[in-house]
XYZ file of C-alpha atoms in Angstrom:
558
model
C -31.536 -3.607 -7.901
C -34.441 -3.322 -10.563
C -34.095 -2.255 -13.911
C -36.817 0.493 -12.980
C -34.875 1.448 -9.482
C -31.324 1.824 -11.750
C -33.327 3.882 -13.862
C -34.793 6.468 -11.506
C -31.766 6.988 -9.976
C -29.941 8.153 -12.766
C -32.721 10.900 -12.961
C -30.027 12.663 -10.673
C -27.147 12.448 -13.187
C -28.737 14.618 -15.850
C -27.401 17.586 -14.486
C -24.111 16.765 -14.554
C -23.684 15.281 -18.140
C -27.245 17.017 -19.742
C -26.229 16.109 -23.474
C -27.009 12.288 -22.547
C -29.781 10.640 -22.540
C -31.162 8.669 -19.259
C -30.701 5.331 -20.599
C -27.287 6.527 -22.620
C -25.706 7.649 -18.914
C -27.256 4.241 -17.393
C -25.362 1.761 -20.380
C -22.016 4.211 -20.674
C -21.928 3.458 -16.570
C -22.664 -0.560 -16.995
C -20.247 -1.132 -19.836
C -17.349 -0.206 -17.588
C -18.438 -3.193 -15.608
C -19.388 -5.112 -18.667
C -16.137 -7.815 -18.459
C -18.218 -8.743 -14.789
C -21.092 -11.189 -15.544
C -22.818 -13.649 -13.258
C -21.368 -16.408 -11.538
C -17.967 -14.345 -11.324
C -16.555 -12.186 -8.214
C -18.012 -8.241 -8.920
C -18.218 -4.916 -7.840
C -20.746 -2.731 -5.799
C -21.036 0.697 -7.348
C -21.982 4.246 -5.249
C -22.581 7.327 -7.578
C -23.354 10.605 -5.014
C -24.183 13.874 -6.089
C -24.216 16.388 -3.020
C -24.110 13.659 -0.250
C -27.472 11.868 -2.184
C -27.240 8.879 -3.939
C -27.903 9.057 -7.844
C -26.830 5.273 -8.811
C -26.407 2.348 -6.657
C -25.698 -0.905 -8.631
C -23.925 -4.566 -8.093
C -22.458 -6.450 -11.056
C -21.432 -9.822 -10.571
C -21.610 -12.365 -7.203
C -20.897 -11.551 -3.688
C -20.879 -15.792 -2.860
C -19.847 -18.171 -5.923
C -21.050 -21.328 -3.675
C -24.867 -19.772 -3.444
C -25.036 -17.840 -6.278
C -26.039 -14.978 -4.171
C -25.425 -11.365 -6.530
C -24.034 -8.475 -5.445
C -26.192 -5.224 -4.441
C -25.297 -2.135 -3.558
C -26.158 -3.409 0.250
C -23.291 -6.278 -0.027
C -20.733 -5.377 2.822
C -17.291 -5.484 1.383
C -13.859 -5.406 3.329
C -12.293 -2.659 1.758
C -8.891 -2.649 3.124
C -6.917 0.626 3.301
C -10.155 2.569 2.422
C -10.355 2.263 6.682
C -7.674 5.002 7.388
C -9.769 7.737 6.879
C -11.915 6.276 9.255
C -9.123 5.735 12.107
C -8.055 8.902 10.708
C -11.733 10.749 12.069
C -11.091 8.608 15.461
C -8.411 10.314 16.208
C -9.175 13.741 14.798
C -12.800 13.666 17.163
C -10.116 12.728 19.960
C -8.159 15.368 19.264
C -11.002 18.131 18.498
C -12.555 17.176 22.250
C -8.566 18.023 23.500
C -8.193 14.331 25.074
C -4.913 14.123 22.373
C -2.959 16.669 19.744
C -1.345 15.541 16.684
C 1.806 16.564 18.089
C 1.920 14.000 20.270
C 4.527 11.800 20.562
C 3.110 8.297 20.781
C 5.370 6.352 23.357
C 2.999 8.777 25.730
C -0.133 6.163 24.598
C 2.040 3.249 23.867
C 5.149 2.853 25.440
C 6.428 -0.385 23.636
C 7.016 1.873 20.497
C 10.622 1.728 20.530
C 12.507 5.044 21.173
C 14.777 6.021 17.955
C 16.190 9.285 19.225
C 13.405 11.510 17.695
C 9.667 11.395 18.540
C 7.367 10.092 16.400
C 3.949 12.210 16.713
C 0.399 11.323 15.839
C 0.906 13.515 13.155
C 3.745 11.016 11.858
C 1.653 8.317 11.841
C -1.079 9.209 9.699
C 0.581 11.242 7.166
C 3.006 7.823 6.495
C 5.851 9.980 7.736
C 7.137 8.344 10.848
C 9.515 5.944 9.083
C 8.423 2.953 10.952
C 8.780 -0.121 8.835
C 5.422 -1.387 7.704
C 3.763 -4.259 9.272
C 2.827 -6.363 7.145
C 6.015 -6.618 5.382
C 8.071 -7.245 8.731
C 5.035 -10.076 9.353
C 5.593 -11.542 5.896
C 9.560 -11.755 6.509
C 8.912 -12.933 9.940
C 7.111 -15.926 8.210
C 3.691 -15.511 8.767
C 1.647 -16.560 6.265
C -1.301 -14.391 5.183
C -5.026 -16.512 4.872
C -3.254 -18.752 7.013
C -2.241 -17.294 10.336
C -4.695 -15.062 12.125
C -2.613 -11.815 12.922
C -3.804 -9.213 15.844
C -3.384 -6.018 16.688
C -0.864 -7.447 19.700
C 1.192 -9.361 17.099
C 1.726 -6.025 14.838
C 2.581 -4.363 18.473
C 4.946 -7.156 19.046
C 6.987 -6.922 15.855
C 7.196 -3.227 16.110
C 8.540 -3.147 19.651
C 11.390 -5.311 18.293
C 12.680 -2.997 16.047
C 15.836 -1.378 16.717
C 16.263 0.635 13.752
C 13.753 2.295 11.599
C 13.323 3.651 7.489
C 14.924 6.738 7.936
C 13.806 9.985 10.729
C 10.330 10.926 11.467
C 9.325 13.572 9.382
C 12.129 13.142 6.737
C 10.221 11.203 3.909
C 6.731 9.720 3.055
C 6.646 6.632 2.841
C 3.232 4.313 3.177
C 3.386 2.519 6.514
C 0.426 0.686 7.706
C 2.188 -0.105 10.998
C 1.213 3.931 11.650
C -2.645 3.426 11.240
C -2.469 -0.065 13.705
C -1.195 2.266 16.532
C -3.399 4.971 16.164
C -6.465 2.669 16.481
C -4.353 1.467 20.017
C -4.347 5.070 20.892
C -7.988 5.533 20.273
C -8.347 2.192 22.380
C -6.395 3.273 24.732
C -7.234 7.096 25.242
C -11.272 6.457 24.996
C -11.492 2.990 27.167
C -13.136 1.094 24.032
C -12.109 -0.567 21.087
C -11.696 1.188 17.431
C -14.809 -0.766 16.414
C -17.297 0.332 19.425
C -15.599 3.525 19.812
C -16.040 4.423 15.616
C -19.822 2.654 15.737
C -21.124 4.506 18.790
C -19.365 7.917 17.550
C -18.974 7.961 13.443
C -21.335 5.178 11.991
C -24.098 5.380 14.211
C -24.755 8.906 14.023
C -24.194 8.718 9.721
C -26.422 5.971 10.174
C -24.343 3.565 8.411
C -25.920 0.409 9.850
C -23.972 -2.087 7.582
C -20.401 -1.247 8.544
C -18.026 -1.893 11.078
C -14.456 -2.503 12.150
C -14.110 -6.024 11.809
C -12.094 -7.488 15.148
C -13.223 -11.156 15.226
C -12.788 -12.272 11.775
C -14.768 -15.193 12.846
C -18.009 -12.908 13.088
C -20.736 -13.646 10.767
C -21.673 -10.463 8.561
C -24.742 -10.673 6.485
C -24.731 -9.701 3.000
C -20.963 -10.153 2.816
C -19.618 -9.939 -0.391
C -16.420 -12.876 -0.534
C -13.578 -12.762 -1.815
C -11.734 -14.512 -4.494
C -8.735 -15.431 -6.137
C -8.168 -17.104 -9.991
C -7.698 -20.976 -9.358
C -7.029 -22.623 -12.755
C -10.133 -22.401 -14.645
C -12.560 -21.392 -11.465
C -11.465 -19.358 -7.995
C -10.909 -19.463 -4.608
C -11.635 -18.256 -1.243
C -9.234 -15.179 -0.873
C -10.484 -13.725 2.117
C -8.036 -11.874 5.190
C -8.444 -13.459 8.925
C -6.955 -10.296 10.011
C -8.003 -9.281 13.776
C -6.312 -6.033 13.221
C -8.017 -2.787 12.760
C -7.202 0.687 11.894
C -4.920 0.396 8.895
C -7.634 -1.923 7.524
C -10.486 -4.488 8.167
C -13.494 -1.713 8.223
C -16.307 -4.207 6.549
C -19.341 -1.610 4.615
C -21.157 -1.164 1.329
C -21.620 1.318 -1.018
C -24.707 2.370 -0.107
C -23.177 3.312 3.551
C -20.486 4.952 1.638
C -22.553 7.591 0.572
C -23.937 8.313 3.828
C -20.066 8.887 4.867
C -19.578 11.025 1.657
C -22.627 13.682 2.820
C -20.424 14.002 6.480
C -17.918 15.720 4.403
C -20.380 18.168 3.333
C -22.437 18.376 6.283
C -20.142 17.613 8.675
C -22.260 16.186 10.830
C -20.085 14.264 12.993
C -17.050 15.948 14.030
C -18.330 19.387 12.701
C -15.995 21.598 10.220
C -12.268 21.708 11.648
C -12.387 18.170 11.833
C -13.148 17.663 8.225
C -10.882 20.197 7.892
C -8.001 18.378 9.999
C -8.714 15.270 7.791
C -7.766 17.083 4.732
C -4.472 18.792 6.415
C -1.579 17.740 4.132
C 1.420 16.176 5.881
C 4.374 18.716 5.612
C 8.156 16.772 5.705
C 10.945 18.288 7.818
C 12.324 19.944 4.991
C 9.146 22.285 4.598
C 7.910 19.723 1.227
C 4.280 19.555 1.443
C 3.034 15.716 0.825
C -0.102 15.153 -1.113
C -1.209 12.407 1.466
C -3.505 14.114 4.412
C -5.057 11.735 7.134
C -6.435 8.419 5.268
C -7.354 10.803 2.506
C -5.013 11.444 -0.671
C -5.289 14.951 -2.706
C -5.173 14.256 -6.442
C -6.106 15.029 -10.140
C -8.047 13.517 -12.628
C -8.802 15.158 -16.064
C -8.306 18.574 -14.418
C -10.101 18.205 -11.399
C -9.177 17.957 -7.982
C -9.776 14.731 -5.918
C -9.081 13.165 -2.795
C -9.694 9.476 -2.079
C -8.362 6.300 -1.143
C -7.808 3.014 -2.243
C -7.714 -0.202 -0.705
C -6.290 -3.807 -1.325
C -6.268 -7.317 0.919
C -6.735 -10.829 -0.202
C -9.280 -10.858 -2.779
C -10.598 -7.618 -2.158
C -10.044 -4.409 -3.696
C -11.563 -0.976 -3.435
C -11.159 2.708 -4.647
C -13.515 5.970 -3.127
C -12.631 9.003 -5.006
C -14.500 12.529 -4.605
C -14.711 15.643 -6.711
C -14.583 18.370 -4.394
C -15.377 20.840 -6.622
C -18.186 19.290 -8.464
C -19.877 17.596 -5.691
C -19.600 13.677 -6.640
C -18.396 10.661 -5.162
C -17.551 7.745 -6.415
C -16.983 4.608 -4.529
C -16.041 1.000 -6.081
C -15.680 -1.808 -3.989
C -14.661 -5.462 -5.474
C -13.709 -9.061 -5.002
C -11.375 -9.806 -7.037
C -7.558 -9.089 -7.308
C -7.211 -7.410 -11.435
C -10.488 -5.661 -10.451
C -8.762 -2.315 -10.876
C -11.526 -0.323 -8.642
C -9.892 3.211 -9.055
C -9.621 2.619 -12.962
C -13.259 1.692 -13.549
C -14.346 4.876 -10.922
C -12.553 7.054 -13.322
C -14.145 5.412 -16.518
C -17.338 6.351 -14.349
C -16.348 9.814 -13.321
C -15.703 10.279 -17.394
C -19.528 9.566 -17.667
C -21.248 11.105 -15.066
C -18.842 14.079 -15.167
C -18.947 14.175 -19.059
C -18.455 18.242 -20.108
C -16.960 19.270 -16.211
C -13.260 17.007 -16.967
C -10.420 18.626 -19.000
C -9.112 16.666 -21.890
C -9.186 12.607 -21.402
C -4.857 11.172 -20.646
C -2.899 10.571 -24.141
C -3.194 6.971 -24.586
C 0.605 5.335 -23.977
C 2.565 4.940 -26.830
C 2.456 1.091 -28.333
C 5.156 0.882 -31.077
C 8.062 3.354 -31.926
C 11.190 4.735 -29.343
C 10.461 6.583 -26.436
C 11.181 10.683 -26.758
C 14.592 10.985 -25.853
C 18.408 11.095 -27.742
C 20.619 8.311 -28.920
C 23.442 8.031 -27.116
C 26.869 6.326 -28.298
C 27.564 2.822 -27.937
C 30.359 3.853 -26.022
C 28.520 6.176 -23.238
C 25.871 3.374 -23.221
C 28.670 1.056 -21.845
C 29.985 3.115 -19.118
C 26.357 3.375 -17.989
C 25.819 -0.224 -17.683
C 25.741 -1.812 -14.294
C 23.855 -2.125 -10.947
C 23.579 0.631 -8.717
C 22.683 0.727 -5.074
C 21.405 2.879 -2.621
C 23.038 3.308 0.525
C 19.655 3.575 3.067
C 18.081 0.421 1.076
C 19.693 -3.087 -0.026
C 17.162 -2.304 -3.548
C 19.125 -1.698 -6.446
C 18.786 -0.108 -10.228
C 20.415 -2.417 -13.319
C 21.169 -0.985 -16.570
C 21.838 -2.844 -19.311
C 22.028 -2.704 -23.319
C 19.510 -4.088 -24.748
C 18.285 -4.022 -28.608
C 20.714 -1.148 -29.166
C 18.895 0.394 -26.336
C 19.775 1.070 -22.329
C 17.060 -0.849 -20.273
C 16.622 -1.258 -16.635
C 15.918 -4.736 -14.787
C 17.102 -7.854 -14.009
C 17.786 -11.020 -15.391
C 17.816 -11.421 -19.214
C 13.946 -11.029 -20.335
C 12.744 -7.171 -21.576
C 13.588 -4.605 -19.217
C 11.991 -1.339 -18.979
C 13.519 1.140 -21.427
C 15.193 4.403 -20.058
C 14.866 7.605 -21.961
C 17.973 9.320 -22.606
C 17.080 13.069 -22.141
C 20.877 13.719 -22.570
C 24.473 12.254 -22.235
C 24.310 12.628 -18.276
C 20.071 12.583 -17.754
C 18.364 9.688 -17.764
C 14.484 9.072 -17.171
C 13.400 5.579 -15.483
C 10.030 5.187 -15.067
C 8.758 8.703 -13.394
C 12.243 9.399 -12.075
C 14.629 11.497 -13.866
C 18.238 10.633 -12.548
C 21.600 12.702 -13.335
C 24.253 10.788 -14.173
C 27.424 12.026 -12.474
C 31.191 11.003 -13.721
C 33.496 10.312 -11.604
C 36.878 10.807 -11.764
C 37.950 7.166 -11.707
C 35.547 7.068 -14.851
C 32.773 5.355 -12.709
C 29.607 6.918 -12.891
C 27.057 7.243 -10.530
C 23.660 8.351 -10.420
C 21.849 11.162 -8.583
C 17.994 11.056 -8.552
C 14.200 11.476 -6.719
C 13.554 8.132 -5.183
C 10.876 7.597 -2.727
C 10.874 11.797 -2.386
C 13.922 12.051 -1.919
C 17.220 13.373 -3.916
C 19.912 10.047 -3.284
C 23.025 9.067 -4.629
C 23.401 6.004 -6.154
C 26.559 4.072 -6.402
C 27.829 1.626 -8.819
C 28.962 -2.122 -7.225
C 30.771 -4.767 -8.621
C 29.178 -7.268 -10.777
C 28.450 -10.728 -8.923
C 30.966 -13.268 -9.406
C 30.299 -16.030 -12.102
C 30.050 -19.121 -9.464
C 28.251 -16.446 -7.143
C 25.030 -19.443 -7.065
C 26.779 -21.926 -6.019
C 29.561 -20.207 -3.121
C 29.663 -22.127 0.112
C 30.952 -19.490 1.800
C 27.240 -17.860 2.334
C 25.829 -21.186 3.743
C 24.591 -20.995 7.160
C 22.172 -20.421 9.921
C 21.129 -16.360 10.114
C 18.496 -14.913 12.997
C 17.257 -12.075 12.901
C 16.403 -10.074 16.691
C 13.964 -7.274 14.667
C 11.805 -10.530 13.462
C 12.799 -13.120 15.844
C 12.892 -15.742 13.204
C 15.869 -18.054 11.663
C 16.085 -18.174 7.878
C 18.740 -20.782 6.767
C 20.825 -19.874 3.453
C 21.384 -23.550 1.777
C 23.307 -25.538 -0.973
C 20.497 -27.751 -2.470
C 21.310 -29.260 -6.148
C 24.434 -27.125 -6.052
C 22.803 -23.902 -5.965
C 22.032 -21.525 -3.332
C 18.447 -21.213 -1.651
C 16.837 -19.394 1.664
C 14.988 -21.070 3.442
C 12.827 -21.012 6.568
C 10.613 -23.107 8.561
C 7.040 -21.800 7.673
C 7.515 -20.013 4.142
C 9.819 -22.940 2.610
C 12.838 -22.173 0.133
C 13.356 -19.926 -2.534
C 16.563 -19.293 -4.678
C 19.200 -16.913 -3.806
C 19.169 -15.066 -7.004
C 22.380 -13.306 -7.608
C 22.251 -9.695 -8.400
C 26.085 -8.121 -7.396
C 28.640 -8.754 -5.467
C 26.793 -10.082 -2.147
C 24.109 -8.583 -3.316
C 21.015 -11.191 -3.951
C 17.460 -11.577 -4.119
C 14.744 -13.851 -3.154
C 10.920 -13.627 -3.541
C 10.232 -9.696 -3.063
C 13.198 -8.888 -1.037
C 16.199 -7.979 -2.099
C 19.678 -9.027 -0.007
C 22.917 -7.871 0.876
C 25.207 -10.158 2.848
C 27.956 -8.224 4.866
C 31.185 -8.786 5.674
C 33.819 -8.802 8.998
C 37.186 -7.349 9.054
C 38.505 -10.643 7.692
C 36.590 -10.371 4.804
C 34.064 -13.772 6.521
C 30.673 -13.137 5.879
C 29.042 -12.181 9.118
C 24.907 -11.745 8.314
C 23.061 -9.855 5.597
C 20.557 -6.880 5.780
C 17.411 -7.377 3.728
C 14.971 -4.410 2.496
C 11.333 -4.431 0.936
C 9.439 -1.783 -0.412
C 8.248 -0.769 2.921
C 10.935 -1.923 4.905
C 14.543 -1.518 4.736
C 17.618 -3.213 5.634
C 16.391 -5.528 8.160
C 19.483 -6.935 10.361
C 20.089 -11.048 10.233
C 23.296 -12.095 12.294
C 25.093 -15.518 11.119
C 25.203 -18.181 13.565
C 24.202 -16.215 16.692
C 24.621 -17.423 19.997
C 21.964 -17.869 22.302
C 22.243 -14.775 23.700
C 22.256 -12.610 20.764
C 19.192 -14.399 20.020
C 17.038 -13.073 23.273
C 15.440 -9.846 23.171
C 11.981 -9.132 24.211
């Protein structure tokens, strides 16, 4: 875009920050892109005030090999920015009475295994339904992302073979993508064509949003794509999905076509007003809790404003739409590059164009000096020092003395430092845990995690030779997955290994408790004490079930 275009569309912004200058508003914007110069991956920038467009702007290059730049036209995949966009399938579905929310969905898929409860529509796209997420089952089953082209039958596969899932439908939120993948199947199924033709001919048509599309074949050419990339040494590489899933991701648009999808919230266009309505319903828990995630869309705050928006994040790519009800803007970032931080730089933009309408700007963190909290004894600080676990997850919390200081994390390097709000309250991170005595003098700890009050129990520290124990060596298969993962002795310490992801060390953590890569382990035990499998858990997915040495039978299922 021209100097002269830039400028004339920031004509637009001087009623929202009116003690700027044109050209002051056009620099303050560019300078949060300023780190992005050519010959680098970019951004594509959409500023809308009232459904219009009042800056459109690329910074950087949408191909490295061509030298081609990035426009506001460049056609981005924007990853999880596509559930609001299932989200509207389904809720123009619904609105026409051809499906409710209430659904269960075995009635539109019946290979979603039955768990006791039913899992709704509603489930699904409020992240509720406790189905383990997709792509972390995938990446545990071995498959190798950029690598192995995954469909929307291979996430249908995996799922089928679950036989357990997070926790109850309805009980907690909890971000599943696996949710999103079967409502586009639903919409499939339900309308007779596929979540790309069905969204085109219905949502993007209509908005006239010519450049986007749910992307099926990922061997499709798209003009004006923007590619992604990865840091390789002192250049980058190709970091680019070959997803043929859609639904939870792989919608392919620009920022210009974003802005045409922002006005449909205001003039509702397509779907008309309950629908825009239903996309902004909060999802409610069983226990009454209202969740700040609606369908695809998440309610927020920023500077004293209310938002809703999504972000989005696959390969190289990242992305971040955020709008200000209330004020009538839209922002939409969409990048190429992994430490692009998208949702940061749309807020450094919102505090521009939205100068005089945000309450006061976030209390920079503090760099130097203690945290707020009390100093407790050396001698409460040492019955607080351990590894706790959780009993619905094999992830685990370890508190140590560090410096003087209680700190949580493993290994030896700095942990994170927990505020001692008093002798039995304790704040890691976000979460403020109570610490309850026992009367064996072992403490445990009672706290929010994942929005939800649990109890978490102190375990035995892992034995000193805990590395290098035979006893853990041996073949383990897991029926959820249906792959073999083989726990190994190589150089005298213990590794996990399996045929397409290679080895990693068995890290030890407690007592059978270890971890490898991002999961984290527990191996069990029989009535004669033999180790008999382990369960493994993820931040989407927990305690996976891999049986030692199965027979052949135990090995068939589906």
């Amino acid at each position: 875009m021209s100097r002269l275009v830039a400028l004339g569309a920031f004509a637009g912004l001087t009623w929202i920050a009116p003690l700027a200058a044109q050209e002051s508003i056009e620099s303050r914007v560019d300078r949060v892109f300023a780190d992005i110069s050519a010959g680098q991956p970019g951004c594509s920038l959409a500023v809308t005030r009232a459904g219009e467009p009042v800056h459109l702007r690329g910074y950087g290059t949408a191909n490295l090999e061509y030298g081609v730049p990035i426009t506001s036209s460049s056609v981005f995949h924007v990853a999880s920015v596509s559930k609001q966009f299932t989200a509207m399938a389904v809720a123009l579905l619904v609105a026409e009475g051809h499906v409710n929310w209430q659904d269960d969905v075995r009635k539109y898929i019946p290979k979603v295994p039955d768990f006791g409860k039913p899992i709704t529509l509603r489930h699904l796209v409020s992240h509720t339904s406790g189905l383990r997420d997709q792509w972390d089952l995938l990446a545990l089953a071995g498959w190798r992302f950029e690598a192995d082209v995954i469909t929307q039958a291979d996430v249908l596969d995996i799922t089928a073979r679950q036989r357990a899932a997070n926790f109850d439908p309805g009980a907690e939120y909890l971000y599943s993508n696996t949710g999103f993948t079967l409502l586009a199947i639903v919409v499939e199924r339900v309308s007779g064509e596929s979540l790309r033709a069905f969204t085109t001919k219905r949502i993007f048509g209509p908005l006239g949003m010519t450049a986007t599309h749910f992307h099926d074949d990922h061997n499709m050419v798209v003009p004006n794509r923007a590619y992604g990339y990865t840091r390789a040494g002192d250049g980058y590489r190709l970091s680019i999905p070959d997803f043929d899933t859609v639904g939870a991701t792989s919608l392919f648009t620009t920022a210009e076509d974003l802005a045409k999808w922002d006005r449909n919230f205001i003039t509702a266009q397509v779907g008309g007003r309950a629908v825009q309505d239903d996309l902004h319903t909060r999802g409610v828990l069983s226990s009454g809790e209202t969740i700040a995630y609606a369908a695809g869309l998440t309610h927020g705050q920023y500077r004293g404003l209310a938002t809703v928006g999504h972000g989005g994040a696959d390969a190289g790519y990242r992305s971040d739409v955020v709008r200000f009800p209330s004020a009538n803007v839209s922002i939409a970032v969409l990048c190429s590059f992994p430490n692009a931080d998208p949702g940061g730089r749309a807020r450094r933009v919102a505090d521009v164009v939205l100068d005089g309408k945000l309450g006061p700007a976030p209390a920079p963190a503090a760099t130097s000096g203690a945290p707020q909290g009390i100093t407790l004894p050396a001698a409460r600080l040492e019955t607080l020092v351990g590894v706790y676990a959780r009993d619905d997850s094999d992830a685990l919390v370890s508190l140590r003395v560090q410096d003087g200081a209680l700190v949580s994390g493993v290994g030896q390097g700095p942990g994170a430092r927990v505020v001692a709000l008093a002798s039995d309250r304790l704040r890691l991170g976000q979460t403020e845990v109570r610490v309850i005595d026992g009367p064996d003098g072992v403490v445990s700890l009672l706290g929010m995690v994942d929005g939800r009050e649990r109890s978490l129990q102190k375990i035995g520290p892992a034995p000193a030779d805990a590395a290098t124990r035979a006893e853990y060596v041996g073949t383990y298969w897991s029926v959820d997955l249906g792959v073999e993962y083989h726990v190994e002795l190589a150089d005298g310490r213990l590794q996990l290994r399996s045929r397409k992801t290679g080895a990693a060390p068995l890290v030890p953590r407690a007592l059978d408790r270890f971890g490898a890569r991002n999961q984290s382990i527990t191996f069990t035990r029989d009535a004669s004490g033999r180790i008999d499998g382990y369960t493994v858990s993820t931040g989407r997915v927990r305690k996976v079930r891999f049986d030692r040495n199965p027979t052949a039978a135990g090995r068939d299922r589906l």
